[in-house]
Coordinates of C-alpha atoms and ligand atoms in Angstrom, one line a residue:
M101 CA 33.3 -29.7 -104.3
V102 CA 35.4 -27.2 -103.2
A103 CA 34.5 -24.8 -106.3
R104 CA 30.8 -25.1 -105.0
S105 CA 31.1 -24.1 -101.6
V106 CA 33.1 -21.4 -102.8
Y107 CA 31.0 -20.0 -104.9
A108 CA 27.8 -21.2 -102.6
K109 CA 29.7 -18.8 -100.3
I110 CA 29.5 -15.5 -102.0
T111 CA 26.1 -16.2 -103.5
R112 CA 24.8 -17.0 -100.0
A113 CA 26.7 -13.7 -99.5
T114 CA 25.0 -11.8 -103.0
V115 CA 21.3 -12.8 -101.5
D116 CA 22.0 -11.6 -97.2
D117 CA 23.4 -9.0 -98.2
R118 CA 20.8 -7.5 -99.8
Q119 CA 17.1 -8.9 -98.2
G120 CA 18.0 -12.2 -97.1
G121 CA 16.6 -14.1 -99.9
S122 CA 16.4 -17.4 -100.6
E123 CA 19.6 -19.6 -102.1
V124 CA 20.6 -18.7 -105.8
G125 CA 22.0 -20.1 -108.9
P126 CA 22.0 -23.3 -110.9
Q127 CA 25.2 -25.0 -108.2
E128 CA 25.3 -27.8 -110.7
D129 CA 26.4 -25.5 -113.4
V130 CA 28.7 -24.1 -110.5
S131 CA 31.3 -27.2 -109.9
N132 CA 31.8 -27.6 -113.7
D133 CA 33.1 -24.2 -114.9
N134 CA 36.0 -22.5 -113.9
Q135 CA 35.0 -19.2 -114.9
H136 CA 32.2 -19.8 -112.4
Q137 CA 34.8 -19.5 -109.9
C138 CA 36.9 -17.3 -111.3
L139 CA 34.0 -15.2 -111.3
S140 CA 32.7 -16.3 -107.5
F141 CA 35.9 -15.9 -106.2
Y142 CA 37.0 -12.1 -106.6
G143 CA 34.1 -11.7 -104.6
F144 CA 35.4 -14.3 -101.6
V145 CA 38.9 -13.0 -101.9
I146 CA 38.0 -9.9 -101.7
E147 CA 36.1 -10.0 -98.8
N148 CA 39.4 -11.7 -97.3
A149 CA 35.2 -13.8 -97.3
N150 CA 37.5 -17.1 -95.4
K151 CA 39.1 -14.0 -92.7
K152 CA 42.8 -15.7 -93.4
G153 CA 44.9 -13.0 -93.3
G154 CA 47.8 -12.3 -95.5
S155 CA 47.6 -9.8 -98.9
L156 CA 45.0 -10.6 -101.6
K157 CA 48.1 -11.9 -103.8
S158 CA 49.0 -15.0 -100.8
R159 CA 45.4 -15.2 -100.2
I160 CA 44.8 -16.0 -104.4
F161 CA 47.8 -17.7 -104.6
G162 CA 47.9 -19.8 -101.9
D163 CA 44.6 -21.0 -102.2
K164 CA 44.9 -24.9 -103.2
S165 CA 40.8 -25.5 -103.6
L166 CA 41.3 -22.5 -106.8
K167 CA 41.9 -24.6 -110.0
S168 CA 41.7 -21.7 -111.9
N169 CA 44.7 -19.6 -113.3
K170 CA 45.8 -17.5 -110.7
A171 CA 47.6 -15.1 -112.0
S172 CA 45.0 -14.4 -114.8
I173 CA 43.0 -14.3 -111.8
F174 CA 45.1 -11.8 -109.9
A175 CA 45.2 -10.0 -113.3
L176 CA 41.5 -9.5 -113.4
V177 CA 40.3 -8.5 -109.6
T178 CA 42.8 -6.1 -110.3
E179 CA 42.6 -4.9 -113.0
S180 CA 38.3 -3.8 -111.9
T181 CA 39.5 -2.4 -109.1
K182 CA 41.3 -0.3 -111.2
W183 CA 38.1 0.4 -112.9
S184 CA 35.8 0.2 -109.7
P185 CA 35.8 5.0 -109.4
I186 CA 34.4 5.0 -113.4
L187 CA 32.0 1.7 -112.7
K188 CA 30.9 3.2 -109.5
D189 CA 29.0 5.5 -110.7
V190 CA 28.0 3.8 -113.4
V191 CA 26.2 0.7 -111.9
E192 CA 24.7 3.5 -109.4
K193 CA 23.4 5.6 -112.2
S194 CA 21.7 2.8 -114.6
G195 CA 20.2 1.6 -111.0
I196 CA 20.4 -1.8 -111.5
L197 CA 21.5 -3.0 -108.0
G198 CA 17.5 -1.8 -107.2
L199 CA 16.5 -4.1 -109.8
E200 CA 18.8 -7.4 -109.6
K201 CA 18.3 -8.7 -106.6
K202 CA 20.8 -10.8 -106.5
L203 CA 23.7 -8.1 -107.3
T204 CA 25.9 -7.4 -104.4
P205 CA 27.6 -3.6 -104.9
L206 CA 31.1 -5.8 -105.4
L207 CA 29.0 -8.5 -108.2
A208 CA 28.0 -6.0 -110.1
I209 CA 31.4 -3.6 -110.1
L210 CA 33.1 -6.9 -111.2
L211 CA 30.4 -7.9 -113.5
T212 CA 29.9 -4.6 -115.2
H213 CA 34.0 -4.5 -115.9
D214 CA 34.4 -7.8 -117.0
L215 CA 30.9 -6.7 -119.9
L216 CA 32.2 -3.2 -120.3
L217 CA 35.6 -3.5 -120.4
S218 CA 37.2 -7.2 -121.0
K219 CA 37.3 -8.4 -124.1
K220 CA 36.1 -11.5 -123.4
G221 CA 33.4 -10.5 -122.0
V222 CA 31.9 -12.2 -118.5
A223 CA 33.5 -15.2 -117.1
A224 CA 30.1 -17.4 -117.5
H225 CA 27.9 -19.7 -119.3
A226 CA 25.3 -17.6 -121.4
D227 CA 22.0 -18.5 -119.9
H228 CA 24.3 -18.3 -116.0
V229 CA 21.7 -16.3 -113.4
L230 CA 24.8 -13.6 -112.6
R231 CA 25.5 -13.1 -116.2
L232 CA 21.7 -12.9 -117.0
A233 CA 21.6 -10.1 -114.1
V234 CA 24.1 -7.6 -115.9
T235 CA 23.3 -8.5 -119.5
R236 CA 20.3 -7.3 -120.0
H237 CA 21.0 -3.6 -118.6
K238 CA 24.0 -3.5 -121.3
A239 CA 22.2 -0.7 -123.0
R240 CA 22.2 0.9 -119.8
L241 CA 25.1 0.5 -119.3
N242 CA 27.4 1.1 -121.4
A243 CA 25.0 4.3 -122.2
E244 CA 26.7 5.4 -118.9
F245 CA 29.5 4.3 -119.4
T246 CA 29.2 6.3 -122.4
K247 CA 28.4 10.0 -121.1
I248 CA 31.0 9.4 -118.5
R249 CA 34.0 9.0 -120.6
V250 CA 33.2 12.1 -122.4
R251 CA 32.0 13.6 -119.5
R252 CA 35.4 13.6 -118.8
G253 CA 36.5 14.3 -122.6
F254 CA 38.3 11.0 -123.5
A255 CA 37.0 10.7 -126.8
T256 CA 38.3 6.9 -126.8
V257 CA 37.6 4.3 -124.5
D258 CA 41.3 3.6 -125.3
A259 CA 42.5 7.6 -124.6
F260 CA 40.1 6.7 -120.8
R261 CA 41.8 3.1 -120.3
Q262 CA 45.6 5.1 -120.7
H263 CA 44.4 8.0 -118.2
I264 CA 43.4 5.0 -115.7
N265 CA 46.6 2.4 -115.8
D266 CA 48.6 5.6 -115.0
G267 CA 46.8 5.4 -111.5
H268 CA 44.5 8.3 -112.1
E269 CA 41.7 7.5 -110.3
Q270 CA 43.7 5.6 -107.7
N271 CA 44.9 8.4 -106.2
D272 CA 41.7 9.8 -106.6
G273 CA 43.1 12.1 -109.1
D274 CA 44.4 14.6 -106.8
D275 CA 48.3 15.3 -108.1
S276 CA 49.0 18.3 -105.6
K277 CA 48.7 14.9 -102.9
E278 CA 52.2 13.0 -101.1
P279 CA 54.2 11.7 -104.1
E280 CA 53.2 7.5 -104.2
H281 CA 56.3 4.9 -104.4
P282 CA 58.5 4.6 -107.1
R283 CA 58.9 1.6 -109.4
W284 CA 62.6 0.3 -108.4
A285 CA 63.4 -1.9 -110.9
R286 CA 67.6 -3.1 -109.8
I287 CA 69.8 -3.7 -113.2
N288 CA 70.3 -7.8 -112.9
S289 CA 74.2 -7.8 -113.2
V290 CA 74.1 -11.4 -113.7
K291 CA 72.5 -11.3 -117.3
T292 CA 72.8 -7.7 -118.1
T293 CA 74.4 -4.6 -117.3
L294 CA 73.1 -0.9 -116.6
D295 CA 74.8 0.6 -119.2
E296 CA 72.9 -2.1 -122.5
Q297 CA 69.6 -1.3 -120.6
L298 CA 70.1 2.6 -120.5
K299 CA 71.1 1.4 -124.5
S300 CA 67.9 -0.7 -125.3
T301 CA 65.3 -1.3 -123.3
F302 CA 64.8 3.1 -121.6
S303 CA 65.9 4.2 -124.8
S304 CA 63.6 5.8 -125.9
Y305 CA 63.4 7.4 -121.8
E306 CA 63.8 10.8 -120.6
Q307 CA 67.1 10.5 -117.9
K308 CA 65.7 12.5 -114.8
E309 CA 68.3 14.3 -112.3
S310 CA 66.1 14.0 -109.8
L311 CA 64.1 11.4 -108.3
R312 CA 61.5 13.6 -107.3
D313 CA 60.2 13.4 -110.9
V314 CA 59.8 10.3 -111.5
M315 CA 57.7 10.0 -108.1
R316 CA 55.2 12.2 -109.8
A317 CA 54.9 11.1 -113.2
P318 CA 52.2 9.0 -114.5
A319 CA 52.7 5.4 -114.8
S320 CA 52.6 4.9 -119.1
A321 CA 55.6 8.7 -119.4
K322 CA 58.8 7.0 -120.9
V323 CA 61.5 8.5 -117.3
L324 CA 63.8 7.0 -115.3
H325 CA 66.0 7.9 -112.4
V326 CA 69.2 6.5 -112.0
D327 CA 70.0 6.2 -108.1
E328 CA 73.2 7.2 -105.8
N329 CA 73.2 5.1 -103.5
I330 CA 72.8 1.4 -104.7
P331 CA 74.5 1.0 -108.0
D332 CA 72.5 -0.6 -111.2
L333 CA 68.5 0.3 -109.9
I334 CA 66.2 3.2 -111.7
A335 CA 63.1 3.9 -110.3
L336 CA 60.4 4.3 -112.8
P337 CA 57.1 6.4 -112.3
P338 CA 54.4 4.8 -109.6
R339 CA 52.6 2.0 -111.4
A340 CA 55.1 1.5 -114.0
D341 CA 54.4 -1.9 -115.4
L342 CA 57.3 -3.9 -116.5
T343 CA 55.2 -7.0 -116.3
K344 CA 55.0 -7.3 -120.2
N345 CA 58.8 -6.2 -120.5
A346 CA 61.5 -8.2 -122.9
A347 CA 63.8 -7.7 -119.9
Y348 CA 62.0 -8.1 -117.2
Q349 CA 60.8 -11.3 -118.1
K350 CA 64.2 -12.6 -119.6
G351 CA 64.8 -11.6 -115.7
Q352 CA 67.8 -8.9 -116.7
L353 CA 64.8 -6.0 -114.7
I354 CA 64.3 -7.2 -110.8
I355 CA 61.6 -5.1 -109.1
Q356 CA 63.2 -4.5 -106.4
D357 CA 63.3 -1.4 -103.4
K358 CA 65.1 -0.2 -103.3
A359 CA 65.8 -0.1 -99.3
S360 CA 65.5 -3.8 -99.6
C361 CA 69.0 -3.0 -102.3
F362 CA 70.6 -2.1 -99.5
P363 CA 71.7 -5.7 -96.8
A364 CA 73.8 -7.4 -99.9
Y365 CA 75.6 -4.1 -101.3
L366 CA 76.8 -3.1 -97.2
L367 CA 77.5 -6.4 -97.0
N368 CA 80.5 -5.9 -99.1
V369 CA 81.1 -9.3 -100.3
Q370 CA 85.6 -9.8 -101.2
P371 CA 86.8 -12.8 -102.3
E372 CA 88.4 -13.4 -100.2
D373 CA 85.1 -13.0 -98.0
G374 CA 84.6 -16.8 -99.2
D375 CA 81.3 -18.4 -99.6
I376 CA 78.8 -16.3 -98.2
I377 CA 75.3 -17.4 -96.8
D378 CA 71.6 -16.0 -96.7
A379 CA 70.2 -17.1 -94.0
C380 CA 66.3 -16.6 -94.5
A381 CA 66.4 -16.4 -97.6
A382 CA 62.2 -16.4 -99.9
P383 CA 61.9 -14.6 -102.4
G384 CA 64.9 -14.5 -103.1
N385 CA 65.4 -10.8 -103.6
K386 CA 68.1 -10.5 -101.8
T387 CA 69.8 -13.5 -102.5
T388 CA 69.5 -12.6 -106.2
H389 CA 71.2 -9.3 -105.3
L390 CA 73.8 -11.2 -103.3
A391 CA 74.6 -13.1 -106.7
A392 CA 74.1 -9.9 -108.8
L393 CA 77.2 -8.2 -106.9
V394 CA 79.7 -11.3 -106.8
T395 CA 78.9 -11.9 -110.3
K396 CA 79.6 -8.1 -111.6
A397 CA 82.8 -8.1 -109.4
A398 CA 84.2 -10.9 -110.8
K399 CA 84.0 -9.5 -114.5
A400 CA 85.4 -6.3 -113.2
R401 CA 88.1 -8.4 -112.7
S402 CA 88.0 -10.3 -115.4
Q403 CA 87.5 -14.0 -113.1
K404 CA 84.2 -16.5 -113.3
P405 CA 82.9 -15.3 -110.5
K406 CA 84.8 -18.4 -107.1
Q407 CA 81.8 -17.7 -104.2
H408 CA 79.4 -19.6 -104.3
I409 CA 75.7 -18.4 -102.1
F410 CA 73.9 -20.9 -99.9
A411 CA 70.2 -19.7 -99.1
C412 CA 68.7 -21.6 -96.2
E413 CA 65.1 -21.3 -96.2
R414 CA 62.8 -22.7 -93.2
D415 CA 59.4 -22.6 -95.5
K416 CA 58.8 -25.6 -98.1
E417 CA 56.6 -23.6 -100.6
R418 CA 58.3 -20.9 -100.1
S419 CA 61.7 -23.0 -101.0
K420 CA 60.6 -23.6 -104.6
I421 CA 59.7 -20.1 -104.9
L422 CA 63.0 -18.9 -104.1
Q423 CA 64.9 -21.8 -106.3
K424 CA 62.3 -20.0 -109.6
M425 CA 62.9 -16.7 -108.8
I426 CA 66.9 -17.8 -108.1
E427 CA 66.5 -19.5 -112.2
T428 CA 64.3 -17.1 -113.0
A429 CA 67.8 -14.3 -112.4
H430 CA 70.1 -16.8 -114.5
A431 CA 71.3 -17.6 -111.4
A432 CA 72.0 -21.3 -110.2
R433 CA 75.1 -21.9 -111.3
L434 CA 76.0 -19.1 -107.8
I435 CA 73.4 -20.2 -105.7
T436 CA 72.2 -23.6 -103.7
V437 CA 68.8 -23.9 -102.0
K438 CA 69.4 -24.6 -98.5
A439 CA 66.0 -25.8 -99.4
N440 CA 63.4 -26.4 -96.0
Q441 CA 66.5 -25.7 -94.1
D442 CA 66.3 -23.9 -90.4
F443 CA 69.1 -21.5 -90.1
T444 CA 69.6 -22.1 -87.0
R445 CA 70.5 -25.2 -87.4
L446 CA 72.6 -25.0 -89.1
D447 CA 75.7 -26.1 -87.1
P448 CA 77.6 -22.9 -87.5
Q449 CA 81.0 -25.4 -86.6
H450 CA 80.6 -28.6 -88.1
A451 CA 77.8 -28.3 -91.5
A452 CA 79.8 -28.4 -94.7
E453 CA 79.5 -24.6 -95.7
A454 CA 81.7 -23.6 -92.2
S455 CA 84.3 -24.7 -93.3
T456 CA 84.4 -21.3 -95.8
V457 CA 81.4 -19.1 -95.6
G458 CA 83.0 -16.0 -94.6
A459 CA 79.6 -13.5 -94.8
L460 CA 76.4 -13.8 -93.7
L461 CA 73.5 -11.8 -95.2
L462 CA 70.2 -12.2 -92.5
D463 CA 66.9 -10.9 -93.7
P464 CA 64.6 -12.6 -90.8
S465 CA 61.2 -12.3 -90.9
C466 CA 59.3 -8.8 -89.0
S467 CA 56.3 -6.9 -88.1
G468 CA 56.7 -5.8 -91.8
S469 CA 55.9 -2.8 -90.2
G470 CA 57.8 -0.5 -92.7
I471 CA 56.0 -2.3 -95.8
V472 CA 54.2 0.2 -97.9
G473 CA 50.7 0.4 -99.3
R474 CA 51.9 -1.2 -102.3
D475 CA 51.2 0.9 -105.9
D476 CA 49.2 -1.8 -106.2
A477 CA 48.0 -2.6 -103.5
I478 CA 44.1 -2.6 -104.4
K479 CA 41.4 0.1 -103.3
L480 CA 38.0 -1.1 -104.3
V481 CA 35.2 1.5 -104.8
L482 CA 31.5 0.4 -104.6
P483 CA 27.9 1.7 -105.3
S484 CA 26.3 2.3 -102.5
T485 CA 23.0 0.1 -102.3
T486 CA 21.2 3.1 -102.1
S487 CA 21.7 5.1 -104.4
S488 CA 18.9 6.4 -106.8
S489 CA 17.9 4.0 -109.8
N490 CA 16.8 7.9 -111.5
A491 CA 20.2 6.8 -113.8
A492 CA 16.7 5.7 -116.1
N493 CA 15.1 8.7 -116.0
E494 CA 17.6 10.4 -116.5
H495 CA 19.0 8.3 -119.4
T496 CA 16.1 9.1 -120.6
R497 CA 16.2 12.8 -120.1
G498 CA 18.6 13.0 -122.7
K499 CA 20.1 16.2 -120.4
K500 CA 23.5 17.1 -123.2
R501 CA 26.7 18.8 -121.0
K502 CA 29.4 19.8 -121.3
R503 CA 32.6 18.7 -122.6
S504 CA 35.3 18.7 -119.9
K505 CA 38.9 18.5 -119.3
P506 CA 40.4 15.0 -119.8
G507 CA 40.3 13.6 -115.6
A508 CA 37.4 16.1 -114.6
T509 CA 34.5 14.0 -112.8
D510 CA 30.7 14.4 -113.6
D511 CA 30.2 17.6 -111.6
G512 CA 33.2 18.7 -112.7
S513 CA 35.3 18.7 -109.7
K514 CA 39.1 16.7 -110.7
S515 CA 37.8 13.6 -108.9
A516 CA 34.9 11.1 -108.5
A517 CA 36.4 10.6 -104.6
N518 CA 33.6 13.1 -103.3
T519 CA 30.8 10.1 -103.5
T520 CA 30.3 8.3 -100.8
T521 CA 31.6 5.5 -101.4
T522 CA 32.6 2.1 -99.5
T523 CA 36.7 1.5 -100.1
V524 CA 37.9 -1.2 -99.4
S525 CA 42.1 -1.3 -99.1
V526 CA 43.6 -5.1 -99.7
T527 CA 47.3 -4.3 -99.8
E528 CA 50.0 -6.5 -100.5
E529 CA 51.2 -8.2 -97.0
E530 CA 50.3 -8.2 -93.3
Q531 CA 51.6 -5.0 -91.8
D532 CA 50.5 -4.1 -87.7
D533 CA 47.8 -5.0 -86.5
P534 CA 46.6 -0.7 -85.9
A535 CA 42.8 -2.0 -83.7
A536 CA 45.8 -4.3 -81.4
S537 CA 46.4 -3.3 -78.1
A538 CA 49.9 -1.8 -77.1
A539 CA 50.3 -4.7 -75.0
E540 CA 49.9 -7.1 -77.8
L541 CA 51.9 -4.7 -79.6
Q542 CA 55.0 -5.7 -77.1
K543 CA 54.6 -8.9 -76.8
R544 CA 54.7 -9.8 -80.6
L545 CA 57.8 -7.6 -80.7
A546 CA 59.4 -9.1 -77.6
A547 CA 59.1 -12.2 -79.3
L548 CA 59.9 -11.2 -83.2
A549 CA 62.9 -9.1 -81.7
A550 CA 64.4 -12.5 -79.2
F551 CA 63.9 -14.7 -82.7
Q552 CA 66.1 -12.4 -84.6
L553 CA 68.8 -12.2 -82.0
K554 CA 69.4 -15.7 -82.2
I555 CA 69.6 -15.8 -86.2
V556 CA 71.9 -12.8 -85.5
T557 CA 73.3 -14.8 -82.5
H558 CA 74.5 -18.1 -84.5
A559 CA 75.2 -16.6 -88.0
M560 CA 78.2 -14.8 -85.3
A561 CA 79.1 -18.2 -84.2
F562 CA 80.3 -19.0 -87.9
A563 CA 83.4 -20.3 -87.5
R564 CA 84.5 -18.2 -90.2
A565 CA 82.1 -15.7 -90.6
R566 CA 83.8 -12.5 -90.3
K567 CA 81.2 -10.1 -91.8
I568 CA 77.8 -10.4 -90.8
A569 CA 74.4 -8.0 -92.0
Y570 CA 71.0 -8.0 -90.3
S571 CA 68.1 -6.0 -91.7
T572 CA 64.3 -5.1 -91.2
C573 CA 61.7 -4.2 -93.0
S574 CA 60.2 -2.9 -89.1
V575 CA 60.0 0.5 -87.7
H576 CA 60.7 -0.5 -84.6
A577 CA 63.6 0.0 -82.2
A578 CA 63.0 -3.5 -80.4
E579 CA 63.5 -5.2 -83.6
N580 CA 65.9 -2.8 -84.2
E581 CA 68.8 -1.2 -82.7
H582 CA 67.4 -3.3 -79.6
V583 CA 68.2 -6.2 -81.1
V584 CA 72.2 -5.4 -81.9
L585 CA 72.5 -4.1 -78.8
R586 CA 71.4 -6.6 -77.2
A587 CA 73.7 -8.7 -80.1
L588 CA 76.8 -6.8 -79.2
A589 CA 76.1 -7.7 -75.4
S590 CA 75.8 -11.7 -76.3
E591 CA 79.2 -14.2 -75.3
V592 CA 79.5 -15.1 -79.0
A593 CA 79.8 -11.4 -79.8
R594 CA 82.5 -10.4 -77.0
R595 CA 84.4 -13.3 -77.0
R596 CA 85.4 -13.1 -80.9
G597 CA 84.9 -9.7 -81.4
W598 CA 82.3 -8.4 -83.3
R599 CA 81.5 -5.2 -83.5
V600 CA 79.4 -2.4 -86.4
L601 CA 80.4 -1.7 -88.9
R602 CA 81.0 1.9 -88.7
R603 CA 79.5 4.7 -91.3
D604 CA 83.7 5.2 -92.1
E605 CA 83.9 2.1 -93.1
Q606 CA 80.7 1.8 -95.3
V607 CA 80.2 1.1 -98.9
E608 CA 80.1 4.6 -100.4
G609 CA 76.9 4.2 -101.3
M610 CA 75.6 3.5 -97.3
K611 CA 78.3 5.9 -96.0
R612 CA 76.3 8.4 -97.8
W613 CA 72.7 8.3 -96.6
A614 CA 72.3 10.0 -94.3
V615 CA 69.1 8.1 -92.4
R616 CA 70.5 6.6 -89.6
G617 CA 70.1 4.4 -86.6
T618 CA 67.9 6.2 -83.7
R619 CA 70.3 7.7 -80.9
E620 CA 67.2 7.7 -78.1
A621 CA 66.6 4.1 -79.4
C622 CA 69.7 3.3 -78.6
E623 CA 69.9 4.5 -75.2
S624 CA 67.3 4.0 -74.5
L625 CA 68.1 -0.1 -73.4
V626 CA 68.9 0.1 -70.6
G627 CA 70.3 -2.6 -68.2
V628 CA 72.0 -3.6 -71.5
E629 CA 75.7 -4.0 -71.4
C630 CA 76.8 -4.2 -75.2
G631 CA 80.5 -2.4 -75.0
A632 CA 80.5 0.4 -78.1
D633 CA 79.4 3.2 -77.9
R634 CA 75.9 4.2 -78.3
G635 CA 76.3 6.8 -80.4
V636 CA 78.8 4.9 -83.1
V637 CA 76.0 1.8 -82.9
A638 CA 73.4 4.7 -83.9
E639 CA 75.9 6.6 -87.2
A640 CA 76.1 3.0 -87.6
C641 CA 73.1 1.3 -88.4
L642 CA 70.4 2.8 -91.5
R643 CA 67.8 3.7 -91.7
C644 CA 65.0 4.1 -94.3
E645 CA 61.5 6.2 -94.1
K646 CA 58.6 5.4 -95.6
G647 CA 56.3 8.1 -97.8
T648 CA 59.2 10.6 -97.7
E649 CA 61.2 12.1 -101.0
E650 CA 63.3 9.7 -100.8
G651 CA 61.0 6.9 -102.3
T652 CA 61.5 4.0 -99.9
M653 CA 59.8 1.7 -97.3
G654 CA 60.4 2.1 -93.9
F655 CA 63.5 0.0 -93.6
F656 CA 66.7 -1.2 -91.2
V657 CA 70.2 -2.2 -91.4
V658 CA 73.3 -2.6 -89.8
G659 CA 76.3 -4.3 -90.7
F660 CA 78.6 -7.1 -88.1
V661 CA 82.4 -6.5 -88.8
R662 CA 85.0 -9.4 -86.9
D663 CA 88.9 -9.3 -86.8
G664 CA 89.7 -11.4 -84.5
E665 CA 90.8 -15.2 -85.4
D666 CA 89.6 -17.9 -86.8
G667 CA 88.1 -22.3 -85.9
E668 CA 89.4 -20.6 -81.6
E669 CA 85.8 -22.3 -80.8
D670 CA 85.6 -25.0 -78.8
E671 CA 82.4 -27.1 -77.9
G672 CA 80.6 -24.5 -75.0
D673 CA 79.7 -22.6 -78.3
D674 CA 77.4 -25.4 -80.5
E675 CA 75.9 -26.4 -76.4
E676 CA 74.5 -23.2 -76.5
M677 CA 73.7 -23.1 -80.4
E678 CA 72.3 -26.2 -79.9
G679 CA 69.7 -25.2 -77.0
A680 CA 69.1 -21.9 -77.4
A681 CA 67.3 -23.2 -81.2
E682 CA 65.5 -26.4 -78.2
G683 CA 64.4 -22.9 -76.0
G684 CA 61.8 -22.2 -78.2
V685 CA 62.9 -19.1 -80.3
G686 CA 61.6 -20.0 -83.4
D687 CA 60.0 -18.0 -85.8
P688 CA 57.0 -16.1 -83.6
E689 CA 55.7 -15.3 -87.6
E690 CA 56.1 -18.8 -88.5
E691 CA 52.7 -19.4 -90.0
E692 CA 53.3 -14.8 -91.5
E693 CA 54.4 -14.4 -95.5
G694 CA 55.5 -10.5 -94.5
D695 CA 58.3 -10.0 -96.5
E696 CA 59.0 -8.2 -99.3
W697 CA 56.9 -11.4 -102.3
G698 CA 54.7 -10.5 -105.2
G699 CA 55.9 -12.7 -107.8
F700 CA 59.4 -11.8 -108.8
S701 CA 59.1 -8.0 -107.4
D702 CA 60.1 -6.5 -104.3
Ligands
SAM300 C1 61.8 -11.6 -94.7 S1 61.5 -12.9 -95.0 C2 63.4 -12.6 -97.0 C3 63.0 -11.8 -97.4 C4 64.0 -11.9 -98.7 N1 65.5 -11.4 -97.9 C5 64.2 -11.3 -98.7 O1 64.2 -10.4 -100.4 O2 63.4 -11.7 -100.3 C6 62.1 -14.0 -94.0 C7 62.1 -15.4 -94.1 O3 62.9 -16.3 -93.6 C8 62.1 -17.7 -93.3 N2 62.1 -18.0 -92.0 C9 62.1 -17.7 -90.5 N3 62.7 -18.0 -90.0 C10 64.0 -18.9 -90.6 C11 65.2 -19.5 -89.8 N4 64.9 -20.3 -89.4 N5 65.4 -20.4 -91.0 C12 65.8 -20.0 -92.4 N6 64.4 -19.4 -93.1 C13 63.7 -18.7 -91.7 C14 61.0 -17.0 -94.1 O4 60.2 -18.3 -94.3 C15 60.5 -16.1 -94.4 O5 60.4 -16.5 -96.1

């Protein structure tokens, strides 16, 4: 029933788009056929027909009505979009949009992709109306595709495929443009070591001194860079596909942005710190990083890890993802998932964990304004419906053209980007809405900041806590430096002696990181008496900027420490915290998936 309505939606859109015509397609076929649902769903999710927010991945994986294998659908959609700059030309030159009224530009791209490039062919019954709409033009489409391939200088389809997989078309083929985001992979020290991986998985890779060389390399290049700030982290070329890599599949490698590795490393947990709470844990990148750090340190002492990690996650579905990631990372022995657990409802004085936890990692929901368009973000290029259908003429004219260098376009330019193109960007995460007014943004940031402050002050109330790492993937001072200053000014911080972890006290890689909190941000918050030198606070904070040669997303992290006595809490604290929890300063992004999850990656 749902499949039928989804199909109806896209089919109706197909017709309405073109000429407001009547319903087409044998719906009874579709409701019985997952493949048809899959076919129709391509369009449904990419065009976001249901106007649901969130990334393409979250829309596909979050759609409960979808019966087909979601991973395959996601793979099919991304595969088609990689080819779309080429297929746009094929479709336009073949003229099929002028001949087949049931095809939209989007469907034409998806179906042509399957017809020409997918091993399994078009995912629909042999007599399905949409399948027929492309298969009857197979010879023409094939001929146009071959012409483009040969003109571009690719001797075989495989060579062309390699070029596409290297991401040249998605980068508009212009290598002089801004470098793309590298693929960061963390070596999971619960299972393996950097050395082992360099000698096995990456034995045929060339180690580059400069990250820059890796960031500009094609996806298939066997080059890597060992990071100088975060231990056991390597950078691979943008778009490098690790999903088929055996080490990745075995949980020995975890795809995680460099910036996202800062909090667990900055926390620098020592055996005497006792247990650890990850307060906002799903999908679990930082939780599993904590487990890796604890394991590595224990191995260095020739001991088994003694510390335990408690991973709180308020959301039910995300708790399941967290559990799965922990198992994949072989860290279940070290981590207890507190599923559906609102961290602010965990009693900081009397919960079972309160007596053993000395360190907390806080990575609450935020605006996500630092998130970069992923290298696997989808840029779908659609053909024009008004493009000439002179392809047939051109086809029969059989004009001979010179072969050109691999990667060149039909007109000899370097890419296909100079065409009249409709580009649909489908980013992996929700980010600040550029259309939102300044007032709307301020309101949203104020709500987020109140929630984040509540998380920090709640952590500061934990009986034996001595270390906290607080982070966001936001670029806004309101969620970053301002939360830090307000937290320092809070009653609990003052009473218990919390202060920032100064730069000179930080672990080596973090001390060396050059980009610190902004002084202006620290000085711009007036009327808050934090009892600390704001210059020192700014210097204690670490920021990562997106789109730079450092290859990170936008990120913020700070450490808090305290040196006072344990266990001097009075009952008043509990009441204060309870009051805060009930006062409605909840996570304003409750429905949002604005974090770094992308499968078992950052
Ligand atoms: C930014 S994400 C965390 C990403 C995670 N640290 C990682 O690196 O993989 C924030 C998470 O916190 C959860 N969350 C929000 N408020 C919470 C609360 N009060 N208690 C526990 N979890 C919460 C959200 O559901 C979301 O999964």
